[in-house]
Tab-separated table of C-alpha atoms and ligand atoms in Angstrom:
chain	number	residue	atom	x	y	z
W	1	MET	CA	33.522	67.290	42.561
W	2	ALA	CA	30.772	65.207	40.176
W	3	ALA	CA	27.865	67.305	40.195
W	4	LYS	CA	25.105	66.777	41.761
W	5	TYR	CA	21.573	66.710	40.264
W	6	SER	CA	18.119	67.028	41.188
W	7	VAL	CA	14.715	66.835	39.629
W	8	SER	CA	14.504	70.742	39.236
W	9	ARG	CA	18.213	70.779	37.739
W	10	ILE	CA	16.820	68.333	35.047
W	11	GLY	CA	13.737	69.828	34.773
W	12	ALA	CA	15.878	73.566	34.111
W	13	PHE	CA	17.550	71.408	31.003
W	14	GLY	CA	14.367	70.749	29.321
W	15	GLN	CA	13.234	74.476	30.033
W	16	CYS	CA	16.215	76.556	28.400
W	17	ARG	CA	19.733	74.894	28.172
W	18	LEU	CA	20.915	78.413	27.980
W	19	GLN	CA	19.407	79.360	31.367
W	20	TYR	CA	20.483	75.336	32.484
W	21	LYS	CA	24.113	76.075	31.473
W	22	TYR	CA	23.983	79.875	33.400
W	23	ARG	CA	22.916	78.340	36.575
W	24	TYR	CA	24.473	74.763	36.704
W	25	ILE	CA	27.815	75.023	34.640
W	26	ASP	CA	28.525	78.754	34.418
W	27	ARG	CA	27.722	79.172	38.245
W	28	LEU	CA	25.930	82.902	37.632
W	29	PRO	CA	23.829	84.293	40.426
W	30	SER	CA	20.476	84.742	39.401
W	31	GLU	CA	19.410	88.564	39.985
W	32	MET	CA	15.803	87.889	40.137
W	33	GLU	CA	13.753	86.401	42.755
W	34	THR	CA	10.040	86.977	42.063
W	35	ILE	CA	6.985	87.364	44.258
W	36	GLU	CA	5.691	83.862	43.314
W	37	ALA	CA	9.188	82.373	44.777
W	38	PHE	CA	9.281	84.513	47.592
W	39	MET	CA	5.256	83.259	48.731
W	40	GLY	CA	6.410	80.074	48.546
W	41	SER	CA	9.213	80.090	50.538
W	42	ARG	CA	7.527	82.203	53.429
W	43	VAL	CA	4.899	79.675	53.255
W	44	HIS	CA	7.032	76.351	53.846
W	45	GLU	CA	8.874	78.448	56.306
W	46	ALA	CA	5.962	78.883	58.434
W	47	LEU	CA	4.438	75.427	57.984
W	48	LYS	CA	8.151	73.990	59.004
W	49	GLU	CA	7.543	75.889	62.264
W	50	LEU	CA	4.147	75.037	62.760
W	51	TYR	CA	5.576	70.899	62.076
W	52	ASP	CA	8.644	71.175	63.713
W	53	LEU	CA	6.488	71.669	67.310
W	54	VAL	CA	3.589	69.457	65.833
W	55	LYS	CA	6.406	66.682	65.868
W	56	ASN	CA	7.189	67.772	69.634
W	57	ARG	CA	3.226	67.417	70.271
W	58	ARG	CA	2.990	70.865	70.509
W	59	ILE	CA	-0.124	72.377	68.664
W	60	GLU	CA	-0.477	75.630	67.597
W	61	SER	CA	-3.725	78.004	67.130
W	62	LYS	CA	-3.997	79.483	63.364
W	63	ASP	CA	-3.352	83.032	64.604
W	64	TRP	CA	0.216	81.828	66.002
W	65	LEU	CA	1.009	80.263	62.086
W	66	LEU	CA	-0.543	83.208	60.201
W	67	ALA	CA	1.594	85.382	62.620
W	68	CYS	CA	4.385	83.273	62.017
W	69	TYR	CA	4.068	83.916	58.480
W	70	ASP	CA	3.716	87.765	58.305
W	71	GLU	CA	6.755	88.022	60.207
W	72	LEU	CA	9.045	85.792	58.015
W	73	TRP	CA	7.196	87.871	54.984
W	74	GLU	CA	8.170	91.138	56.750
W	75	LYS	CA	11.587	90.330	57.844
W	76	ASN	CA	12.695	88.743	54.190
W	77	PHE	CA	10.989	91.163	51.637
W	78	SER	CA	12.909	94.042	49.711
W	79	GLY	CA	12.172	96.274	46.761
W	80	SER	CA	14.009	93.786	44.513
W	81	VAL	CA	11.267	90.697	45.161
W	82	LYS	CA	10.086	91.045	41.026
W	83	VAL	CA	6.248	90.924	40.499
W	84	VAL	CA	5.462	89.737	36.716
W	85	LYS	CA	1.856	90.303	36.522
W	86	LYS	CA	0.803	93.478	35.696
W	87	ASP	CA	-2.160	93.888	37.019
W	88	LEU	CA	-1.353	92.161	40.802
W	89	GLY	CA	1.022	93.645	43.440
W	90	ALA	CA	2.886	92.371	46.492
W	91	ASP	CA	0.359	92.726	49.135
W	92	ASP	CA	-2.356	89.836	46.485
W	93	TYR	CA	0.597	87.696	46.757
W	94	ARG	CA	1.037	88.086	50.801
W	95	LYS	CA	-2.619	87.223	51.375
W	96	LYS	CA	-2.802	84.913	49.016
W	97	GLY	CA	-0.469	83.380	51.092
W	98	ARG	CA	-2.427	84.003	54.306
W	99	ALA	CA	-5.162	82.179	52.552
W	100	CYS	CA	-3.488	79.227	51.943
W	101	LEU	CA	-1.649	78.869	55.942
W	102	SER	CA	-5.230	79.861	57.014
W	103	ASP	CA	-7.342	76.413	54.676
W	104	TYR	CA	-4.838	74.255	55.363
W	105	TYR	CA	-4.819	75.000	58.845
W	106	ASP	CA	-8.914	74.289	59.014
W	107	GLU	CA	-8.161	71.390	57.088
W	108	TYR	CA	-5.379	69.302	59.031
W	109	SER	CA	-5.577	70.651	62.523
W	110	PRO	CA	-4.931	68.780	64.979
W	111	PHE	CA	-1.996	67.703	62.485
W	112	ASP	CA	-2.615	63.617	64.497
W	113	LYS	CA	-3.062	61.917	61.155
W	114	ALA	CA	0.407	60.944	61.457
W	115	LYS	CA	3.404	61.282	62.864
W	116	VAL	CA	6.380	63.796	61.230
W	117	VAL	CA	9.310	62.509	60.557
W	118	SER	CA	11.120	65.493	59.224
W	119	THR	CA	10.561	69.084	57.887
W	120	GLU	CA	12.882	70.874	54.852
W	121	GLU	CA	15.317	67.637	55.085
W	122	THR	CA	17.985	67.684	52.040
W	123	ILE	CA	18.095	64.666	51.185
W	124	SER	CA	20.802	63.100	48.838
W	125	PHE	CA	21.663	59.846	47.403
W	126	THR	CA	23.245	57.564	44.496
W	127	LEU	CA	21.937	56.365	41.295
W	128	ARG	CA	24.381	53.643	39.824
W	129	ASP	CA	24.866	52.206	36.781
W	130	GLY	CA	27.480	49.666	36.402
W	131	ASP	CA	30.581	51.143	37.956
W	132	GLN	CA	29.695	55.096	37.363
W	133	GLU	CA	27.877	56.858	40.511
W	134	PHE	CA	25.521	59.918	40.081
W	135	GLN	CA	24.481	61.989	43.228
W	136	PHE	CA	21.265	62.830	43.360
W	137	GLY	CA	19.669	65.731	46.289
W	138	GLY	CA	16.416	67.474	47.072
W	139	VAL	CA	14.362	69.063	49.938
W	140	LEU	CA	11.673	67.247	50.799
W	141	ASP	CA	9.488	69.539	52.196
W	142	ARG	CA	8.028	66.742	55.182
W	143	LEU	CA	7.960	63.199	55.706
W	144	ASP	CA	5.842	61.619	58.077
W	145	TRP	CA	5.172	58.155	58.282
W	146	ASN	CA	1.715	56.965	59.300
W	147	ASP	CA	1.751	54.289	61.464
W	148	ARG	CA	-1.793	53.107	60.901
W	149	GLU	CA	-1.060	52.648	57.473
W	150	GLY	CA	2.033	51.114	58.216
W	151	MET	CA	4.157	53.094	55.439
W	152	PHE	CA	6.018	56.432	54.859
W	153	GLU	CA	4.207	59.606	53.473
W	154	ILE	CA	6.352	62.333	51.000
W	155	HIS	CA	3.946	65.326	51.479
W	156	ASP	CA	5.035	68.418	48.986
W	157	TYR	CA	3.336	72.294	48.691
W	158	LYS	CA	2.279	74.151	46.244
W	159	THR	CA	1.682	77.279	45.617
W	160	SER	CA	1.268	77.314	42.272
W	161	GLY	CA	-2.077	78.731	40.246
W	162	SER	CA	-2.368	75.296	38.282
W	163	LEU	CA	-3.642	72.452	40.034
W	164	MET	CA	-1.918	69.292	39.308
W	165	THR	CA	-4.170	66.491	37.589
W	166	LYS	CA	-4.408	62.561	38.741
W	167	GLU	CA	-2.569	61.398	35.321
W	168	GLU	CA	0.269	64.425	36.204
W	169	ALA	CA	0.612	62.933	39.682
W	170	ASP	CA	0.832	59.488	38.374
W	171	ALA	CA	3.578	61.158	35.596
W	172	ASP	CA	5.414	63.148	38.311
W	173	ILE	CA	8.983	62.301	38.932
W	174	GLN	CA	9.637	64.529	41.897
W	175	LEU	CA	8.501	62.965	44.789
W	176	PRO	CA	8.924	59.276	43.629
W	177	VAL	CA	12.572	60.404	43.253
W	178	TYR	CA	12.367	61.270	47.405
W	179	GLN	CA	10.355	57.823	47.588
W	180	ILE	CA	13.962	56.178	45.865
W	181	ALA	CA	15.534	58.425	48.614
W	182	ILE	CA	13.938	57.663	51.074
W	183	ALA	CA	13.955	53.730	50.363
W	184	SER	CA	17.955	53.953	50.681
W	185	ARG	CA	16.904	54.334	53.962
W	186	TRP	CA	14.336	52.514	54.947
W	187	PRO	CA	13.764	49.824	52.667
W	188	GLU	CA	10.105	49.043	53.289
W	189	ALA	CA	9.719	52.407	51.524
W	190	LYS	CA	10.429	51.085	47.858
W	191	GLU	CA	7.051	48.946	48.276
W	192	LYS	CA	4.885	50.923	49.621
W	193	ALA	CA	4.894	55.402	50.545
W	194	GLY	CA	1.932	57.762	49.805
W	195	LEU	CA	2.818	60.574	47.499
W	196	ILE	CA	1.029	63.523	47.924
W	197	TRP	CA	1.288	67.348	46.858
W	198	HIS	CA	-0.598	69.948	48.592
W	199	TYR	CA	-2.111	72.678	46.281
W	200	LEU	CA	-2.708	75.283	49.054
W	201	LEU	CA	-4.011	78.072	46.830
W	202	PHE	CA	-6.951	75.401	46.299
W	203	ASN	CA	-6.601	73.507	49.262
W	204	LYS	CA	-6.301	70.272	47.337
W	205	GLN	CA	-4.649	67.308	48.370
W	206	VAL	CA	-3.578	65.158	44.913
W	207	GLU	CA	-2.244	61.645	45.371
W	208	SER	CA	-0.338	58.744	43.657
W	209	SER	CA	2.085	56.133	44.453
W	210	ARG	CA	4.536	53.827	42.692
W	211	THR	CA	5.320	50.110	42.222
W	212	THR	CA	8.788	48.917	42.905
W	213	ALA	CA	9.072	47.991	39.165
W	214	GLN	CA	7.948	52.177	38.137
W	215	LEU	CA	10.867	53.359	40.624
W	216	GLU	CA	13.303	50.829	38.650
W	217	ALA	CA	12.072	52.293	35.348
W	218	LEU	CA	12.836	55.687	37.002
W	219	GLU	CA	16.259	55.314	38.035
W	220	LYS	CA	16.449	54.183	34.516
W	221	GLY	CA	14.903	57.089	33.404
W	222	MET	CA	16.980	59.402	35.298
W	223	ILE	CA	20.235	57.701	34.392
W	224	GLY	CA	19.510	58.555	30.827
W	225	LYS	CA	18.471	62.439	30.969
W	226	ILE	CA	21.819	62.664	33.250
W	227	ARG	CA	23.817	60.901	30.219
W	228	GLU	CA	22.039	63.275	27.737
W	229	ILE	CA	22.759	66.516	30.168
W	230	GLU	CA	26.786	65.066	30.426
W	231	SER	CA	27.011	64.710	26.460
W	232	CYS	CA	25.425	67.693	25.706
W	233	ALA	CA	27.348	70.283	24.002
W	234	ASP	CA	25.474	73.012	22.956
W	235	PHE	CA	23.169	74.934	24.694
W	236	PRO	CA	20.757	77.257	22.853
W	237	PRO	CA	18.156	79.691	24.626
W	238	ASN	CA	15.068	79.043	24.300
W	239	ARG	CA	12.222	82.084	24.250
W	240	SER	CA	9.306	81.142	25.901
W	241	ALA	CA	6.488	82.721	28.223
W	242	LEU	CA	8.746	81.378	31.237
W	243	CYS	CA	11.723	83.817	30.277
W	244	GLU	CA	9.783	86.447	32.816
W	245	TRP	CA	10.667	84.646	35.547
W	246	CYS	CA	14.155	84.084	34.352
W	247	GLY	CA	17.110	85.615	36.149
W	248	TYR	CA	19.825	85.612	33.496
W	249	GLN	CA	17.613	88.182	30.989
W	250	ALA	CA	20.480	90.768	31.353
W	251	VAL	CA	23.081	88.159	29.901
W	252	CYS	CA	21.089	85.810	28.021
W	253	PRO	CA	21.850	87.198	23.931
W	254	GLU	CA	17.556	86.671	23.518
W	255	TRP	CA	16.998	90.037	26.362
W	256	LYS	CA	20.105	91.422	26.890
W	257	HIS	CA	19.798	94.384	24.384
W	258	LEU	CA	16.192	94.685	25.155
W	259	ARG	CA	17.474	94.657	29.201
W	260	ALA	CA	20.289	97.263	28.352
W	261	VAL	CA	17.799	99.956	26.465
W	262	GLU	CA	14.752	100.157	28.812
W	263	SER	CA	16.330	102.457	31.644
W	264	LEU	CA	17.609	104.932	28.796
W	265	GLU	CA	15.662	108.171	28.406
W	266	PRO	CA	13.786	108.330	25.043
W	267	ASN	CA	16.306	110.669	23.201
W	268	GLU	CA	19.224	108.691	24.299
W	269	TYR	CA	17.179	105.082	22.962
W	270	LEU	CA	17.250	106.451	19.566
W	271	LYS	CA	20.321	107.087	19.427
W	272	ASP	CA	21.377	103.543	20.898
W	273	PRO	CA	23.399	102.019	17.742
W	274	GLY	CA	21.400	98.786	17.970
W	275	VAL	CA	18.206	100.598	18.459
W	276	VAL	CA	19.235	103.117	15.364
W	277	LEU	CA	19.257	99.859	13.085
W	278	VAL	CA	15.937	98.419	14.054
W	279	ALA	CA	14.256	101.964	13.091
W	280	LYS	CA	15.810	101.614	9.851
W	281	TYR	CA	15.315	98.040	9.389
W	282	ALA	CA	11.435	98.356	10.259
W	283	GLU	CA	11.279	101.536	8.227
W	284	LEU	CA	12.206	99.686	4.863
W	285	GLU	CA	9.381	97.199	5.293
W	286	ALA	CA	7.363	99.181	5.843
W	287	ARG	CA	7.543	100.481	2.537
W	288	LYS	CA	8.583	96.904	0.964
W	289	LYS	CA	5.198	96.116	1.863
W	290	ASP	CA	3.818	99.485	0.414
W	291	HIS	CA	5.200	98.335	-2.377
W	292	GLN	CA	4.013	94.611	-2.521
W	293	ASP	CA	0.482	95.190	-1.262
W	294	GLU	CA	0.527	97.904	-4.814
W	295	ILE	CA	2.404	94.359	-6.469
W	296	ALA	CA	-0.560	91.851	-5.215
W	297	ARG	CA	-3.118	94.432	-6.409
W	298	ILE	CA	-1.203	94.473	-10.076
W	299	GLU	CA	-1.084	90.544	-10.043
W	300	ALA	CA	-4.613	90.081	-9.503
W	301	GLU	CA	-6.165	92.522	-12.237
W	302	GLN	CA	-3.293	90.872	-14.670
W	303	ASP	CA	-4.740	87.511	-13.773
W	304	LYS	CA	-8.078	88.851	-14.559
W	305	VAL	CA	-6.620	90.350	-18.109
W	306	LYS	CA	-4.929	86.729	-18.232
W	307	GLU	CA	-8.726	84.490	-17.944
W	308	ALA	CA	-10.085	87.023	-20.441
W	309	ALA	CA	-7.193	87.037	-22.919
W	310	LEU	CA	-7.356	82.684	-22.702
W	311	ALA	CA	-10.995	82.920	-23.102
W	312	PHE	CA	-10.506	85.844	-26.806
W	313	ALA	CA	-8.026	83.385	-27.990
W	314	GLU	CA	-10.192	80.391	-27.574
W	315	ARG	CA	-12.931	81.573	-28.891
W	316	GLU	CA	-10.502	83.042	-32.109
W	317	LYS	CA	-9.054	80.053	-32.576
W	318	VAL	CA	-5.769	82.356	-32.564
W	319	LYS	CA	-2.571	81.546	-30.277
W	320	VAL	CA	-1.135	85.286	-30.971
W	321	ILE	CA	-2.713	87.878	-29.795
W	322	ASP	CA	-1.709	91.547	-31.285
W	323	GLY	CA	-1.114	95.587	-29.010
W	324	PRO	CA	0.503	98.127	-29.254
W	325	GLY	CA	4.121	96.986	-28.802
W	326	TYR	CA	3.523	93.857	-27.649
W	327	GLN	CA	2.129	90.377	-28.246
W	328	LEU	CA	0.523	88.074	-25.669
W	329	ALA	CA	1.362	84.278	-27.038
W	330	VAL	CA	-0.652	82.014	-25.366
W	331	SER	CA	0.032	78.567	-24.776
W	332	VAL	CA	-2.094	75.331	-23.824
W	333	LYS	CA	-0.096	72.519	-22.618
W	334	GLU	CA	-1.706	69.652	-20.559
W	335	GLU	CA	0.870	67.088	-19.236
W	336	LEU	CA	0.844	64.640	-16.846
W	337	ALA	CA	2.118	66.004	-13.246
W	338	ALA	CA	3.260	64.026	-9.955
W	339	PRO	CA	-0.034	65.244	-7.288
W	340	LEU	CA	1.498	67.678	-4.607
W	341	LYS	CA	0.663	66.293	-1.157
W	342	LYS	CA	-0.951	69.497	0.001
W	343	GLU	CA	-3.579	69.161	-2.891
W	344	ASP	CA	-4.080	65.439	-2.652
W	345	GLU	CA	-2.446	63.327	-0.130
W	346	VAL	CA	-4.327	60.445	-0.212
W	347	ARG	CA	-3.162	60.443	-4.262
W	348	TRP	CA	0.136	61.618	-3.211
W	349	ARG	CA	1.151	58.934	-0.603
W	350	SER	CA	-0.445	56.155	-3.405
W	351	LEU	CA	1.792	57.313	-5.721
W	352	ARG	CA	5.062	57.090	-3.237
W	353	ASP	CA	3.588	53.516	-2.007
W	354	LEU	CA	3.519	52.353	-5.453
W	355	LEU	CA	6.558	54.022	-6.379
W	356	ILE	CA	8.766	52.176	-3.563
W	357	ALA	CA	6.922	48.647	-3.792
W	358	GLU	CA	8.156	48.798	-7.434
W	359	LYS	CA	11.568	50.128	-6.304
W	360	LYS	CA	11.805	53.076	-8.156
W	361	TYR	CA	11.449	55.711	-5.646
W	362	THR	CA	15.564	56.203	-5.212
W	363	ASP	CA	15.106	56.673	-8.610
W	364	VAL	CA	12.991	59.817	-8.167
W	365	SER	CA	14.176	61.304	-4.957
W	366	THR	CA	16.748	63.006	-4.580
W	367	VAL	CA	18.951	64.389	-1.175
W	368	ASN	CA	17.026	67.549	-0.382
W	369	ASN	CA	18.563	69.216	2.850
W	370	PHE	CA	14.469	70.573	4.185
W	371	MET	CA	13.566	66.250	3.884
W	372	LEU	CA	16.872	65.058	5.142
W	373	MET	CA	16.875	67.630	8.217
W	374	SER	CA	12.715	66.669	8.996
W	375	ARG	CA	13.698	62.792	9.101
W	376	LEU	CA	16.523	63.023	11.291
W	377	ARG	CA	14.576	64.033	13.881
W	378	ASP	CA	12.758	60.445	13.758
W	379	TRP	CA	15.881	58.043	12.524
W	380	PRO	CA	17.475	56.027	15.127
W	381	LYS	CA	21.159	57.765	16.533
W	382	ASP	CA	23.566	54.898	15.106
W	383	LEU	CA	21.960	56.142	11.672
W	384	LEU	CA	22.190	59.829	12.748
W	385	GLU	CA	25.802	59.554	13.131
W	386	LYS	CA	26.680	57.526	9.838
W	387	ILE	CA	24.703	60.721	7.912
W	388	LYS	CA	27.039	63.658	10.033
W	389	ALA	CA	29.904	62.758	8.764
W	390	PHE	CA	28.363	63.732	5.300
W	391	LEU	CA	26.882	66.833	6.365
W	392	VAL	CA	28.084	69.900	5.605
W	393	ARG	CA	28.122	72.673	8.673
W	394	ARG	CA	26.216	75.991	6.573
W	395	VAL	CA	25.976	79.591	8.325
W	396	THR	CA	22.832	81.152	7.547
W	397	LYS	CA	22.553	85.015	8.763
W	398	GLU	CA	19.225	86.486	8.762
W	399	VAL	CA	17.185	88.919	10.456
W	400	TYR	CA	13.795	88.752	11.268
W	401	LEU	CA	11.845	92.152	12.341
W	402	ARG	CA	9.364	91.103	14.673
W	403	LYS	CA	6.721	92.810	16.415
W	404	LYS	CA	7.386	93.723	19.981
W	405	GLY	CA	5.557	92.749	22.999
K	1	SF4	S1	15.485	84.674	29.535
K	1	SF4	FE1	14.611	82.860	28.987
K	1	SF4	S2	15.798	82.075	26.394
K	1	SF4	FE2	17.303	83.622	28.098
K	1	SF4	S3	17.920	82.176	29.429
K	1	SF4	FE3	16.524	82.270	30.838
K	1	SF4	S4	14.515	81.593	30.240
K	1	SF4	FE4	16.836	80.935	28.124
């Protein structure tokens, strides 16, 4: 069966390809539910319960909504929910969720600005590119029909701690993708629909909309992304702050060893072969640093002696200075040299432009790996393919010592 894409799936590919592979290709179960995700799910569920009744013209009280949330929390919470932030506990998140719902209720009751069409609806639609089709899906938090404005409203609840700006809303892809899905059932939604994000922690609504042309461009962009994903053969880890919220640390090469040894007793920990190697490497690095500091001190002193020797040679008009067992030969050469870019960028660029204009640049440039790799990022794909035929695969193995934490 063809893979089903979603906005979060495409986002996961951009965030960490290895995590994407674990989740969507290998289908490994994630062993972690974070408290942020847990709280978000309970808030969504409570709002679904509320709006399912609103749809049937029954308006429940704020106390009813909060009791519903508390019950959902109690029923689902377990010790396996991970609290990543050290200064917060699960109860802080529970209170945050309550505050979100309380503010939301005050802001929107009696919920009569529009008619509820669906809540937490699983939507799916097909993106077509020639004769190829890609299945797309997602869960739409709430779809309303605004009969006064004569348009659909696509609502999304967010419980995250960062507030989206208007610019970010105008560039976001999630709700416009849902608009495309809605338009496959109600074509008028392609021309006009409200995209509304509810940032519940801030009690703030952020709105945006898309033109038909923007939706068509988005469809093309999504197809491009899917093609990139489907042709990807390399899934490296991308270590970042978001790893703290990743449920694959136990298998990820970036974290696997740390997770395997962190629960060992201190004496067992110190006997682990990996731990032994790191301790030895760190000890040698410290010894190296002591010597490097000493060498730097000696070199600084030597530079002062060199200055004095050059001054002596100039004053005494000699080229060789005699000493016990050694002599210092003084050489002063003046020659033209190309400026270094870091010393004088304007002069460096002017020289390069002159050589290019005079068609001499290739005579003085050479195939340099560093230069080539930095250019490859910008050059067009077809040139890249031609160049790849000449590249050799060189494996460089190195270890870097870094501080933990
Ligand atoms: S732990 Fe980090 S690097 Fe590893 S798979 Fe997860 S997000 Fe990627």
